[in-house]
Coordinates of C-alpha atoms in Angstrom, one line a residue:
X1 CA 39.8 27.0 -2.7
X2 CA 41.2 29.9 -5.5
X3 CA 45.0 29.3 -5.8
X4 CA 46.9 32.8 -5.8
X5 CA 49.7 30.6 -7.3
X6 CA 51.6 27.5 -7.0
X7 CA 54.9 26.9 -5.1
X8 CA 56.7 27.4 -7.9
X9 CA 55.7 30.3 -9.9
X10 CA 54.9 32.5 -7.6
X11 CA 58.1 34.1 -6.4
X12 CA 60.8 33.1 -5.4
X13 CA 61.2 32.8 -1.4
X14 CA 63.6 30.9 0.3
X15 CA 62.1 27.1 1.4
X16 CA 63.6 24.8 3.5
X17 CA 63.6 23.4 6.8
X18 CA 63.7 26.1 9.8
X19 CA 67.3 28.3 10.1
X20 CA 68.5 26.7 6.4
X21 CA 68.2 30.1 4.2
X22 CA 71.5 32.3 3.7
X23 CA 71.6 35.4 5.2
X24 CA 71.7 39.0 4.2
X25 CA 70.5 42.2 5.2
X26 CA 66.9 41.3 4.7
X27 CA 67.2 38.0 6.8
X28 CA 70.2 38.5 9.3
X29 CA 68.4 35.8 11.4
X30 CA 68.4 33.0 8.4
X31 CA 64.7 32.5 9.2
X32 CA 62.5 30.8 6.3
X33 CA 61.2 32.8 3.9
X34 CA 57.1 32.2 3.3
X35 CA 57.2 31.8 -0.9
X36 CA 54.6 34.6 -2.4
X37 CA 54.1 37.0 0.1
X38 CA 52.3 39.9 -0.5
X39 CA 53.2 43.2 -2.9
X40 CA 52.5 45.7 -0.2
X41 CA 53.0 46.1 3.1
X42 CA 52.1 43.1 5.6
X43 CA 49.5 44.0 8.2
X44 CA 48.6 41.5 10.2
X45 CA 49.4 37.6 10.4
X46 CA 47.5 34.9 12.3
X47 CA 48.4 31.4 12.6
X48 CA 45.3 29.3 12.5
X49 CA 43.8 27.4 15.6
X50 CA 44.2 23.6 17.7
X51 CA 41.6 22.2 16.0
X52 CA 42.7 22.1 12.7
X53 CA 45.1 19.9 11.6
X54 CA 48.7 21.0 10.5
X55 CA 49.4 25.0 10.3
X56 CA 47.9 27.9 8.4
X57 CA 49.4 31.3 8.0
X58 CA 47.0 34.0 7.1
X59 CA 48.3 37.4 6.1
X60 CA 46.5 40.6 5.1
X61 CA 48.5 43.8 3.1
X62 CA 48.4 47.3 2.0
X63 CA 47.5 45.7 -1.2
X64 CA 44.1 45.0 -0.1
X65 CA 44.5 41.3 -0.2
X66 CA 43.9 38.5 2.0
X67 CA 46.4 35.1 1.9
X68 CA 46.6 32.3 3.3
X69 CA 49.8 29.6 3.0
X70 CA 50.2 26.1 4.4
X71 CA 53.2 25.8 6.6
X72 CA 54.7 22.2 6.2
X73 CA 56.6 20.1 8.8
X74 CA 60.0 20.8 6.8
X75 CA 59.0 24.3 7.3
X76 CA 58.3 24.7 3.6
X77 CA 55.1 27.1 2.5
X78 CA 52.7 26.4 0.1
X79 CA 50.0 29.6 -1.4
X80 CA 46.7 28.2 -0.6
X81 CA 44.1 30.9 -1.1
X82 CA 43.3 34.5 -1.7
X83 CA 40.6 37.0 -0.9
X84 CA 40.1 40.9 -1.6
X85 CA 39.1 43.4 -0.2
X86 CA 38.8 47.1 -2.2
X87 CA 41.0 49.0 0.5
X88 CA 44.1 48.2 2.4
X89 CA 43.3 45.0 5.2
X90 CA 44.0 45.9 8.7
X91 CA 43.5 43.1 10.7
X92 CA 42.7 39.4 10.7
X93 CA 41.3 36.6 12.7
X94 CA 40.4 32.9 12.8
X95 CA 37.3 31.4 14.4
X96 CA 37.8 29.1 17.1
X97 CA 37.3 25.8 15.4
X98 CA 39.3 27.2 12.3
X99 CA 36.3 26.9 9.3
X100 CA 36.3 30.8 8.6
X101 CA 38.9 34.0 8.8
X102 CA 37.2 37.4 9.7
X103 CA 38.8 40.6 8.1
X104 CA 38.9 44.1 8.4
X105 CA 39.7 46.9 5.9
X106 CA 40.3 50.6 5.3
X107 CA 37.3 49.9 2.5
X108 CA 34.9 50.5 6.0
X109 CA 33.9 46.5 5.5
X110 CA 34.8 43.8 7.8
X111 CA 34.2 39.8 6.0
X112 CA 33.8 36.3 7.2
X113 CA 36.0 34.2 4.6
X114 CA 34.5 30.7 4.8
X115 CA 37.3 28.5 3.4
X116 CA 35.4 25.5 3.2
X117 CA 33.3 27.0 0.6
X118 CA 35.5 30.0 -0.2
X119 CA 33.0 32.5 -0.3
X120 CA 33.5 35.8 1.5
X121 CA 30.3 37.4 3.3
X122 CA 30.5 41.1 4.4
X123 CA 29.6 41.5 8.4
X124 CA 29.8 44.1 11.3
X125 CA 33.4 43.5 13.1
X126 CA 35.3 45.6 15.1
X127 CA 39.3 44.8 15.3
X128 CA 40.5 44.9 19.0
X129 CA 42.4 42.2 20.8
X130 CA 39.7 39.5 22.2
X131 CA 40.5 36.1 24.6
X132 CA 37.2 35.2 25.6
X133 CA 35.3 35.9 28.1
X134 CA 37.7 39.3 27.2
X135 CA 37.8 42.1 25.0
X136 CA 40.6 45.3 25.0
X137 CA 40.1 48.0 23.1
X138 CA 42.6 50.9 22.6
X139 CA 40.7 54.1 21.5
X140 CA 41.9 57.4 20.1
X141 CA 43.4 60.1 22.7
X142 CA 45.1 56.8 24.6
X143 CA 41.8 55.5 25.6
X144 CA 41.1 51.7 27.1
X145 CA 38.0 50.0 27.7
X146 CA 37.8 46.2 28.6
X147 CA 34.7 44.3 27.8
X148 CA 33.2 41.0 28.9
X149 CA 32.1 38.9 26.4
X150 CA 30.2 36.2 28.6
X151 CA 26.0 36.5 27.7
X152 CA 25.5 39.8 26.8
X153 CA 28.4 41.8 25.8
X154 CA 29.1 44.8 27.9
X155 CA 31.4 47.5 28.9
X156 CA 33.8 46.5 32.4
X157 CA 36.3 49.1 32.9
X158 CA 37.5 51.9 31.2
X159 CA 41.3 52.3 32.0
X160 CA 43.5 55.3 31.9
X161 CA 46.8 54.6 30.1
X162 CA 49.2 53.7 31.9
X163 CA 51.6 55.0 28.3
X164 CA 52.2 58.5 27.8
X165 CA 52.6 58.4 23.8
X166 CA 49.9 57.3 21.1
X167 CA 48.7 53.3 21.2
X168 CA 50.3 51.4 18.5
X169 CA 49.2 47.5 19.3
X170 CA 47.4 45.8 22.6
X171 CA 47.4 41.6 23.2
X172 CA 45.8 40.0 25.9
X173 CA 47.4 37.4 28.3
X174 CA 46.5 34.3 30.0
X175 CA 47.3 33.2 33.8
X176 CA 48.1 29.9 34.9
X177 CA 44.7 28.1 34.5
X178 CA 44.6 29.4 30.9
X179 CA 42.0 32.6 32.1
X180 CA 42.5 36.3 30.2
X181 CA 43.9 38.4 33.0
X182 CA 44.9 41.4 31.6
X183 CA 47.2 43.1 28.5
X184 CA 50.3 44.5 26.9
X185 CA 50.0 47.7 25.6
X186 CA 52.6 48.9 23.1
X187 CA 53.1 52.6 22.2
X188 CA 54.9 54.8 19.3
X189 CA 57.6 55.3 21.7
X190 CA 59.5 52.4 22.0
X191 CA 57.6 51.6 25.8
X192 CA 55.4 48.4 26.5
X193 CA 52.9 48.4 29.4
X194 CA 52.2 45.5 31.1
X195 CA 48.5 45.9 32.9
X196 CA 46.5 43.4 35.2
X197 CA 42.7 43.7 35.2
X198 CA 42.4 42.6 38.8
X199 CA 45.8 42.6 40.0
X200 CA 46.5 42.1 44.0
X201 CA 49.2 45.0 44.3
X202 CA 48.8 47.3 41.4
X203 CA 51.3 49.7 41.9
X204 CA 54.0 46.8 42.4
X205 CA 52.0 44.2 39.9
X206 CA 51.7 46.8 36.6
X207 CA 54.7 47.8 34.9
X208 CA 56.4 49.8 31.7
X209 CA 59.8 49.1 30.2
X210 CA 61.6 50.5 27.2
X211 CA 62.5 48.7 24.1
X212 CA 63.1 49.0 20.3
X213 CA 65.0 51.9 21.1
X214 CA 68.9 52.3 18.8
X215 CA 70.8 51.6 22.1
X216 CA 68.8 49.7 24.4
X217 CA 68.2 51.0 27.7
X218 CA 71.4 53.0 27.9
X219 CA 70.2 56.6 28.3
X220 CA 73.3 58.6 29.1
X221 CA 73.5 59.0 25.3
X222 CA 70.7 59.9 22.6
X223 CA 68.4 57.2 21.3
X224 CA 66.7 57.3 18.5
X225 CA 62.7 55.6 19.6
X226 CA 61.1 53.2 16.9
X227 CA 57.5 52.2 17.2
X228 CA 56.1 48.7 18.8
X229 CA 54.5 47.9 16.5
X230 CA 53.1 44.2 17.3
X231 CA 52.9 41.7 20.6
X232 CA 52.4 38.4 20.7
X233 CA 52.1 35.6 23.7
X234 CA 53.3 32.4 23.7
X235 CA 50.9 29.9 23.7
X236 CA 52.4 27.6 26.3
X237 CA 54.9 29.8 28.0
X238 CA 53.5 33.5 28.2
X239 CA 56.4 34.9 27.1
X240 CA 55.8 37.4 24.2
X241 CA 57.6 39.0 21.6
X242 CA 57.6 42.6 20.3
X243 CA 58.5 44.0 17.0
X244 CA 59.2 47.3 15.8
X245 CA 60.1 50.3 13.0
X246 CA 63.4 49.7 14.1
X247 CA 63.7 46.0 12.3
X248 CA 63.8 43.8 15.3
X249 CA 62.0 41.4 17.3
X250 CA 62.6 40.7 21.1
X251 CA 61.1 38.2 23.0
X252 CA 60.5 38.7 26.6
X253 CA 59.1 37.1 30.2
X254 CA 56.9 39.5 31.8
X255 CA 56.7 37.3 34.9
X256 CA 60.3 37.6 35.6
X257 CA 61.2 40.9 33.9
X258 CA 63.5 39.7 31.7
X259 CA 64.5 40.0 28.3
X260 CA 65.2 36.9 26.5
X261 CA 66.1 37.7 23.0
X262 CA 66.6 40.6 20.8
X263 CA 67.5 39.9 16.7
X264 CA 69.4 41.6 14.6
X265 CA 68.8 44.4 12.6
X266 CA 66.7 43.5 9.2
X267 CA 66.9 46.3 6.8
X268 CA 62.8 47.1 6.6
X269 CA 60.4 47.6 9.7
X270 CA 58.8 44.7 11.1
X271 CA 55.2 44.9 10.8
X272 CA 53.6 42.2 12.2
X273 CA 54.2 38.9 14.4
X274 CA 52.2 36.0 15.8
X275 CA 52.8 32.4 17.1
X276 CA 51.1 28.9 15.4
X277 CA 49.1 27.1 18.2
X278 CA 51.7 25.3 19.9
X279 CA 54.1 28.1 19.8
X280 CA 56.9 26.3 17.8
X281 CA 56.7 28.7 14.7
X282 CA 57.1 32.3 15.1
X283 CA 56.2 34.3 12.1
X284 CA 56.7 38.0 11.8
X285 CA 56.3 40.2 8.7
X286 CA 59.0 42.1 7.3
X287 CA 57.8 45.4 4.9
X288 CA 58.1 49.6 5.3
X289 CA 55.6 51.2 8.2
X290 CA 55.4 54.6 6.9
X291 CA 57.3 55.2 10.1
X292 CA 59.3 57.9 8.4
X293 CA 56.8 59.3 5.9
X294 CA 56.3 59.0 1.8
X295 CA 60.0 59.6 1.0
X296 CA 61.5 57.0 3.0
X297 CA 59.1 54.6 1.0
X298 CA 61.0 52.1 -1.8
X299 CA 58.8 50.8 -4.4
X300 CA 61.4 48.3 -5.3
X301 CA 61.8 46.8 -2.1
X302 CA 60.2 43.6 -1.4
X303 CA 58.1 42.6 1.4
X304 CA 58.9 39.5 3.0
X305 CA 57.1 36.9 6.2
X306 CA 59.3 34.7 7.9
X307 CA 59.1 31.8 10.2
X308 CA 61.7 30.9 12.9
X309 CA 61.9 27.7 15.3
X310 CA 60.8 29.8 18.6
X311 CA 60.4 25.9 20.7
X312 CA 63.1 27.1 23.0
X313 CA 63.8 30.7 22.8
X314 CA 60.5 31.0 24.3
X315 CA 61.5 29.3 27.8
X316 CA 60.7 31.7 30.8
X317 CA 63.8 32.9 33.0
X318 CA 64.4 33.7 36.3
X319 CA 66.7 36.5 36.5
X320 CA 65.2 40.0 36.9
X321 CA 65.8 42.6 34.2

């Protein structure tokens, strides 16, 4: 595979085990910095899948690259691999036994990155959130069809939003016996919908609640309303975490209605989230959104991914919110 660099000339990121790194306003939670990210603004991350061995961290950016680290049991990060694409990459995906990374990119080209032979091939893709036998695509004017994926793909259900704002991000969940029963919508205004496909009591079952918002859920006084701009589930627990233009994360449990976490304020947007296969790493992308338009946007500042123990945070509650 191409190296993009080696651990130790190419930047400068913190290393170490999990919670070891000092703190400032960049990394108020004194998570681990992953060494060489990107020199735009993060995208999308995905942790690679069960059946490969240790932990892979792929990232894609406003500089129109693809990367891909090794995330060590100390929690250290090693650059691994590179790919481009000739515009900005939106989203990115694993397969399920782990041999190839699909990507997706404002060039109008979606890839399959084979990294056993490192070659890149272009394909047709479309980037939605998918948990087979499921697909959910948001659409523009707050659209939502769900496919099925089993034989022949085809359109199930097309589902007025239950969000009155513009979609921002949409991740399926599991039940119980590990099935895809329905999604998380997140919006531009600070709101997260939680929707059942086939839920027994709909009106009681499907849900909204605020969040990323300057003074949580307090409304007798002005808020200013960031964007949710990532989910991500749990692997093992279902609970998810949400991350936003207002530089935090919060993790949640959806089945009790409870919030579990928020962080502290970093001093950029977070872009972009996702859990390693287990669910012990958290990683979540710290970079500007464009939120507030060109003249909010810093050059200078650097973009950052961090990793943070998430083994117990995680746990589902049992007090309602």
């Amino acid at each position: 595979m191409s190296l993009f660099g080696s651990s130790s000339g190419f930047g400068s990121g913190g290393t170490g085990v999990f919670g070891s790194t000092t703190t400032d306003s960049h990394n108020p939670m004194k998570d681990v910095e992953v060494t060489s990210p990107p020199d735009d603004s993060i995208s999308c991350l995905a942790f690679s899948p069960p059946p490969m061995p240790g932990n892979f961290l792929i990232g894609g950016s406003w500089a129109n690259d693809v990367r891909c680290w090794e995330v060590q049991d100390n929690g250290q990060t090693v650059p691994k691999a590179q790919q481009m694409h000739t515009g900005p990459v939106l989203d990115v995906c694993w397969s399920d036994d782990g041999s190839k990374v699909f990507t997706a990119s404002c060039d109008k080209t979606a890839k399959m990155w084979d990294l056993n032979s490192n070659q890149a091939m272009q394909i047709a893709q479309v980037s939605y959130s998918s948990v087979y036998p499921m697909a959910v695509v948001a659409t523009a004017e707050r659209g939502l069809i769900v496919y099925q994926l089993e034989n022949q793909p085809s359109e199930f259900r097309r589902i007025d939003s239950p969000l009155k704002h513009q979609h921002r991000c949409v991740a399926i969940f599991k039940d119980k016996q590990n099935k895809p029963t329905g999604f998380a919508l997140g919006s531009i205004e600070g709101r997260v919908a939680i929707h059942y496909i086939n839920p027994p009591n709909p009106a009681k079952d499907n849900f909204t609640f605020k969040c990323h918002r300057s003074n949580g859920t307090n409304t007798a006084t002005p808020q200013d309303i960031y964007a949710v701009n990532a989910i991500a589930f749990h692997p093992v627990h279902g609970t998810l975490a949400t991350v936003g233009s207002d530089g935090r994360f919060s993790f949640w449990d959806k089945d009790a209605r409870t919030k579990l976490k928020t962080s502290e304020q970093l001093d950029q947007p977070i872009t972009a989230c996702c859990f390693n296969h287990n669910g012990n790493i958290f990683a979540y992308s710290s970079s500007y959104d464009w939120s507030k338009g060109h003249e909010y946007y810093n050059p200078q500042k650097k973009n950052y991914i961090f990793l943070r123990n998430a083994a117990e945070e995680l746990k589902p509650r049992n007090k309602k919110w």
